[in-house]
Amino acid sequence: MDSFRHILGLRGMSADAITAILDRADALKPRITDKTKRGNELKGVSVVTLFYENSTRTIMSFLMAGGYMGAIMNDMSVSTSSVNKGESLFDTGKNLEAMGIDIIVIRHQQTGAPHFLAKALDAGTGIISGGDGSNEHPTQALLDLMTIREHFGFVKGLKVAIIGDITHSRVAKSNMFGLTTLGASVALAGPSTMVNAGFAKLCPNVTVTTDIKAAVKDADVVMGLRVQLERQKMSPFPDLREYSSLYAITPEILKLAKPGAMLMHPGPVNRGVEMCNPLMDSDRSYILTQAQNGVAIRMALLDLVAKARR
Ligand code: CP
């Protein structure tokens, strides 16, 4: 039986638990665009976003999600906080817990930071991961699953091609776990310096290749990933133009997928690098639907974690 006391990753999360989150998000989605549907289920619940790395989509969608459900939302701006005076993650968390914070949403550059905080604060405060190092980004994968299920009506049996910087991508890992748990197959592709054949052993129905055409062939969904130059120790390719000439998603590449295949990207996009501009702005692109569904998924998660801790 899964518990929603913390949301730390999709590895090991059951299909029933993922489906419960997606169902709740579907039900809550209308309140994003319809002001009359906004509610107060989370009245009195206090939530802090604690982001040690930059973010636009994840942080803003959590802040909006909490607001649409009546929670007390605050961002602890790490760059102007006492973290810069050397305060540890443990002490920061303990001080937030002492202030009565019910849920902390954390993004951290270190793999395992959300798990560490969940262990330290389990009695008082729920932890939701907004992404840790190159480990997992569970809320992103959940919004991707929601977007795919919303389009097709199901996930089982679909083929999802994920293209780019696989090794450093927490989005690729969480998607791989979530998609295969719901019965999809996943083809991971990127330059040899950016893929890890070992990923195919982490869960069933995952293939790893350097051949973008093989990965995209007959795919129902083609997902680009951001080239994360900030996480590279050494340059994995001569320059971005070289990467783009071999691995950008172009109309010719997309033609290899099934007719009408969805084009997705978690953002932020390096425009013209991971996919060509006209495709990104075309009706094949679900990038802004992903951003919108991010609010719905985060409403569902705040609701489920708050309920699990009552
Ligand atoms: N997709 C995603 O995590 O975007 P942000 O870094 O802007 O939150």
PDB file of C-alpha atoms and ligand atoms in Angstrom, residues 51 54-59 107 130 137 140 170-171 266-268 298, ligand 1:
ATOM      1  CA  PHE A  51      14.529  25.655  -4.229  1.00  0.00           C
ATOM      2  CA  ASN A  54      16.538  27.736 -10.493  1.00  0.00           C
ATOM      3  CA  SER A  55      13.004  27.022 -11.655  1.00  0.00           C
ATOM      4  CA  THR A  56      10.139  28.668 -13.477  1.00  0.00           C
ATOM      5  CA  ARG A  57       7.532  25.940 -14.104  1.00  0.00           C
ATOM      6  CA  THR A  58       7.888  23.779 -11.002  1.00  0.00           C
ATOM      7  CA  ILE A  59       8.031  26.537  -8.413  1.00  0.00           C
ATOM      8  CA  ARG A 107      14.580  21.150  -5.337  1.00  0.00           C
ATOM      9  CA  GLY A 130      10.795  19.206  -7.054  1.00  0.00           C
ATOM     10  CA  HIS A 137      11.804  14.704 -10.929  1.00  0.00           C
ATOM     11  CA  GLN A 140       7.358  16.443 -13.868  1.00  0.00           C
ATOM     12  CA  ARG A 170      15.987  13.311 -13.730  1.00  0.00           C
ATOM     13  CA  VAL A 171      12.984  13.818 -16.031  1.00  0.00           C
ATOM     14  CA  PRO A 266       9.660  19.457 -19.945  1.00  0.00           C
ATOM     15  CA  GLY A 267      11.178  22.915 -20.475  1.00  0.00           C
ATOM     16  CA  PRO A 268      13.075  25.100 -20.372  1.00  0.00           C
ATOM     17  CA  ARG A 298       0.704  19.783  -8.028  1.00  0.00           C
TER      18      ARG A 298
HETATM   19  N1   CP B   1      10.499  21.308 -16.209  1.00  0.00           N
HETATM   20  C1   CP B   1      10.988  21.974 -15.152  1.00  0.00           C
HETATM   21  O1   CP B   1      11.309  21.389 -14.108  1.00  0.00           O
HETATM   22  O2   CP B   1      11.098  23.315 -15.361  1.00  0.00           O
HETATM   23  P1   CP B   1      11.678  24.340 -14.295  1.00  0.00           P
HETATM   24  O3   CP B   1      13.143  24.042 -14.145  1.00  0.00           O
HETATM   25  O4   CP B   1      11.421  25.701 -14.888  1.00  0.00           O
HETATM   26  O5   CP B   1      10.955  24.117 -13.003  1.00  0.00           O
END
